[in-house]
CSV table of C-alpha atoms in Angstrom, one decimal:
chain,number,residue,atom,x,y,z
B,1,UNK,CA,29.5,-64.0,-35.5
B,2,UNK,CA,29.9,-67.7,-36.3
B,3,UNK,CA,28.4,-70.6,-34.4
B,4,UNK,CA,27.4,-74.2,-34.8
B,5,UNK,CA,23.7,-75.2,-34.8
B,6,UNK,CA,21.9,-78.5,-35.0
B,7,UNK,CA,19.6,-79.1,-38.0
B,8,UNK,CA,16.1,-79.5,-36.6
B,9,UNK,CA,15.3,-82.0,-39.4
B,10,UNK,CA,18.2,-84.5,-39.5
B,11,UNK,CA,20.4,-83.5,-36.5
B,12,UNK,CA,23.5,-82.6,-38.5
B,13,UNK,CA,25.9,-79.9,-37.2
B,14,UNK,CA,26.1,-76.8,-39.3
B,15,UNK,CA,28.3,-73.7,-39.0
B,16,UNK,CA,26.4,-70.5,-39.6
B,17,UNK,CA,27.3,-66.8,-39.5
B,18,UNK,CA,24.8,-64.2,-38.2
B,19,UNK,CA,25.4,-60.4,-38.6
B,20,UNK,CA,25.6,-58.3,-35.5
B,21,UNK,CA,22.8,-55.9,-36.5
B,22,UNK,CA,20.5,-58.4,-38.2
B,23,UNK,CA,16.9,-58.2,-37.0
B,24,UNK,CA,15.4,-61.0,-39.1
B,25,UNK,CA,16.3,-64.6,-39.5
B,26,UNK,CA,19.3,-65.8,-41.5
B,27,UNK,CA,18.1,-68.5,-44.0
B,28,UNK,CA,20.4,-71.4,-44.4
B,29,UNK,CA,20.1,-74.9,-46.0
B,30,UNK,CA,21.4,-78.0,-44.3
B,31,UNK,CA,24.3,-79.6,-46.1
B,32,UNK,CA,23.1,-83.1,-45.2
B,33,UNK,CA,19.3,-83.1,-45.8
B,34,UNK,CA,19.0,-80.0,-47.9
B,35,UNK,CA,16.1,-78.6,-45.8
B,36,UNK,CA,15.8,-74.8,-45.3
B,37,UNK,CA,16.3,-73.5,-41.7
B,38,UNK,CA,15.6,-70.1,-40.3
B,39,UNK,CA,18.3,-69.1,-37.8
B,40,UNK,CA,17.5,-66.3,-35.2
B,41,UNK,CA,19.7,-64.6,-32.6
B,42,UNK,CA,17.4,-65.3,-29.7
B,43,UNK,CA,15.1,-68.2,-28.6
B,44,UNK,CA,12.2,-65.7,-28.2
B,45,UNK,CA,12.6,-64.7,-31.9
B,46,UNK,CA,12.7,-68.3,-33.0
B,47,UNK,CA,9.6,-69.1,-30.9
B,48,UNK,CA,7.7,-66.3,-32.8
B,49,UNK,CA,8.7,-67.8,-36.2
B,50,UNK,CA,5.5,-67.9,-38.2
B,51,UNK,CA,6.5,-69.7,-41.5
B,52,UNK,CA,5.5,-73.3,-40.7
B,53,UNK,CA,7.1,-74.6,-43.9
B,54,UNK,CA,10.6,-73.8,-42.5
B,55,UNK,CA,11.8,-74.9,-39.0
B,56,UNK,CA,13.5,-72.3,-36.8
B,57,UNK,CA,16.4,-72.4,-34.4
B,58,UNK,CA,18.3,-69.8,-32.4
B,59,UNK,CA,22.0,-69.1,-31.7
B,60,UNK,CA,21.0,-69.0,-28.0
B,61,UNK,CA,19.8,-72.6,-28.3
B,62,UNK,CA,23.1,-73.6,-30.0
B,63,UNK,CA,25.1,-72.0,-27.1
B,64,UNK,CA,22.8,-73.4,-24.4
B,65,UNK,CA,24.4,-75.8,-22.0
B,66,UNK,CA,22.6,-77.7,-19.3
B,67,UNK,CA,25.9,-77.5,-17.4
B,68,UNK,CA,25.2,-73.8,-16.8
B,69,UNK,CA,22.6,-72.0,-14.7
B,70,UNK,CA,19.2,-71.7,-16.3
B,71,UNK,CA,15.5,-71.4,-15.9
B,72,UNK,CA,13.1,-74.0,-17.2
B,73,UNK,CA,9.9,-72.1,-18.1
B,74,UNK,CA,6.8,-74.4,-17.6
B,75,UNK,CA,4.2,-74.6,-20.3
B,76,UNK,CA,0.8,-73.0,-19.5
B,77,UNK,CA,-2.1,-71.7,-21.6
B,78,UNK,CA,-0.1,-68.5,-22.0
B,79,UNK,CA,3.4,-69.8,-22.4
B,80,UNK,CA,5.3,-72.4,-24.4
B,81,UNK,CA,8.0,-74.4,-22.6
B,82,UNK,CA,11.4,-72.6,-22.8
B,83,UNK,CA,14.8,-72.6,-21.3
B,84,UNK,CA,16.6,-69.4,-20.4
B,85,UNK,CA,20.3,-69.5,-19.7
B,86,UNK,CA,21.4,-67.1,-17.0
B,87,UNK,CA,24.8,-65.4,-17.6
B,88,UNK,CA,27.2,-64.3,-14.9
B,89,UNK,CA,26.4,-60.8,-13.5
B,90,UNK,CA,23.2,-58.9,-13.1
B,91,UNK,CA,20.4,-59.5,-15.7
B,92,UNK,CA,17.0,-58.0,-16.1
B,93,UNK,CA,14.2,-60.6,-16.6
B,94,UNK,CA,10.7,-60.0,-18.1
B,95,UNK,CA,8.1,-60.6,-20.8
B,96,UNK,CA,9.4,-60.6,-24.4
B,97,UNK,CA,9.3,-57.2,-26.2
B,98,UNK,CA,11.7,-56.4,-29.0
B,99,UNK,CA,12.3,-52.9,-27.5
B,100,UNK,CA,12.8,-54.1,-23.9
B,101,UNK,CA,16.1,-53.7,-22.2
B,102,UNK,CA,15.6,-57.0,-20.4
B,103,UNK,CA,18.5,-59.4,-21.2
B,104,UNK,CA,16.5,-62.5,-20.1
B,105,UNK,CA,13.1,-62.5,-21.9
B,106,UNK,CA,10.3,-65.1,-21.8
B,107,UNK,CA,8.0,-65.4,-24.8
B,108,UNK,CA,4.5,-65.4,-23.3
B,109,UNK,CA,1.0,-64.0,-23.7
B,110,UNK,CA,0.8,-63.7,-19.9
B,111,UNK,CA,-0.2,-60.1,-19.2
B,112,UNK,CA,0.6,-60.5,-15.5
B,113,UNK,CA,4.4,-60.7,-16.1
B,114,UNK,CA,6.0,-57.3,-16.5
B,115,UNK,CA,8.5,-56.6,-19.3
B,116,UNK,CA,11.0,-55.7,-16.6
B,117,UNK,CA,9.8,-58.0,-13.8
B,118,UNK,CA,12.9,-59.0,-11.8
B,119,UNK,CA,16.7,-59.1,-11.6
B,120,UNK,CA,18.8,-62.2,-11.5
B,121,UNK,CA,22.4,-62.0,-10.2
B,122,UNK,CA,24.8,-64.9,-10.8
B,123,UNK,CA,28.1,-64.5,-9.0
B,124,UNK,CA,31.4,-66.0,-10.1
B,125,UNK,CA,31.1,-68.7,-7.5
B,126,UNK,CA,27.8,-69.8,-8.9
B,127,UNK,CA,25.4,-68.2,-6.3
B,128,UNK,CA,22.1,-67.2,-7.9
B,129,UNK,CA,19.8,-64.5,-6.5
B,130,UNK,CA,16.5,-63.0,-7.6
B,131,UNK,CA,15.1,-59.6,-6.7
B,132,UNK,CA,11.7,-58.3,-7.7
B,133,UNK,CA,11.8,-55.1,-9.8
B,134,UNK,CA,8.7,-53.4,-8.4
B,135,UNK,CA,6.5,-55.6,-10.5
B,136,UNK,CA,2.7,-55.4,-10.5
B,137,UNK,CA,2.2,-59.0,-9.4
B,138,UNK,CA,5.3,-59.7,-7.4
B,139,UNK,CA,7.9,-62.5,-7.5
B,140,UNK,CA,7.5,-65.7,-5.6
B,141,UNK,CA,10.0,-68.3,-4.6
B,142,UNK,CA,8.4,-71.7,-3.6
B,143,UNK,CA,5.1,-70.0,-3.1
B,144,UNK,CA,6.4,-67.2,-0.8
B,145,UNK,CA,6.5,-63.6,-2.1
B,146,UNK,CA,9.8,-61.9,-1.8
B,147,UNK,CA,9.7,-58.4,-0.3
B,148,UNK,CA,10.5,-55.3,-2.4
B,149,UNK,CA,14.2,-54.8,-2.5
B,150,UNK,CA,15.0,-58.3,-1.0
B,151,UNK,CA,17.6,-60.4,-2.7
B,152,UNK,CA,16.7,-64.1,-2.3
B,153,UNK,CA,19.3,-66.7,-2.8
B,154,UNK,CA,18.0,-69.6,-5.0
B,155,UNK,CA,18.7,-73.3,-4.9
B,156,UNK,CA,18.5,-76.2,-7.3
B,157,UNK,CA,14.8,-77.0,-8.0
B,158,UNK,CA,13.3,-73.8,-6.6
B,159,UNK,CA,10.0,-72.9,-8.2
B,160,UNK,CA,9.7,-69.2,-9.2
B,161,UNK,CA,6.4,-67.5,-10.1
B,162,UNK,CA,6.1,-64.3,-12.0
B,163,UNK,CA,2.4,-63.5,-12.6
B,164,UNK,CA,1.0,-66.7,-14.1
B,165,UNK,CA,4.4,-67.8,-15.4
B,166,UNK,CA,6.3,-70.5,-13.6
B,167,UNK,CA,10.0,-71.4,-13.8
B,168,UNK,CA,12.2,-74.0,-12.2
B,169,UNK,CA,15.8,-73.1,-11.2
B,170,UNK,CA,18.6,-75.3,-12.5
B,171,UNK,CA,22.1,-74.9,-11.1
B,172,UNK,CA,25.2,-76.7,-12.3
B,173,UNK,CA,25.6,-80.2,-10.8
B,174,UNK,CA,22.4,-79.7,-8.8
B,175,UNK,CA,24.1,-77.4,-6.3
B,176,UNK,CA,22.1,-76.9,-3.2
B,177,UNK,CA,22.0,-73.8,-1.1
B,178,UNK,CA,24.3,-74.2,1.9
B,179,UNK,CA,22.4,-71.5,3.8
B,180,UNK,CA,19.3,-72.2,5.9
B,181,UNK,CA,19.1,-75.6,7.5
B,182,UNK,CA,16.1,-77.0,9.4
B,183,UNK,CA,16.7,-79.1,12.5
B,184,UNK,CA,13.9,-81.5,13.4
B,185,UNK,CA,13.6,-82.9,16.9
């Protein structure tokens, strides 16, 4: 699998190849500045990178586009700031665990977010919905808990809470929900 990454030292573009079954980082050297780089498959793996003498990047970050639908994870005492791209279809979301089946994982020390906390569904027409997955602490949209089994449509800027972890919804072109409208008299 070949992709282009950006050197975290000098900003040069580099083409790298990562094996399908590789569990550790691929070590590469920037052609421009000659600095070593650790390249991981996922952003969660790159965030766990421990060797401070070498900067880490992920293929997910290289493929990330702010044009798409994504979650902006807010920094807390438990969690570093992160962005999680949401692909089309149904995706399980939860706390990072290398053995988890969750496709969307947040790297956090927050014990109140389950490893399989909620489902996100992104339709072909760009509609994004969230549904709690019988989590211990619930899933909240703009401070209101969603009921078990309820699928809640999300809008640009909605604030999601999973345990003590907070995320902001970003939709392409700032699309707003065309659904509920309030009339003020």
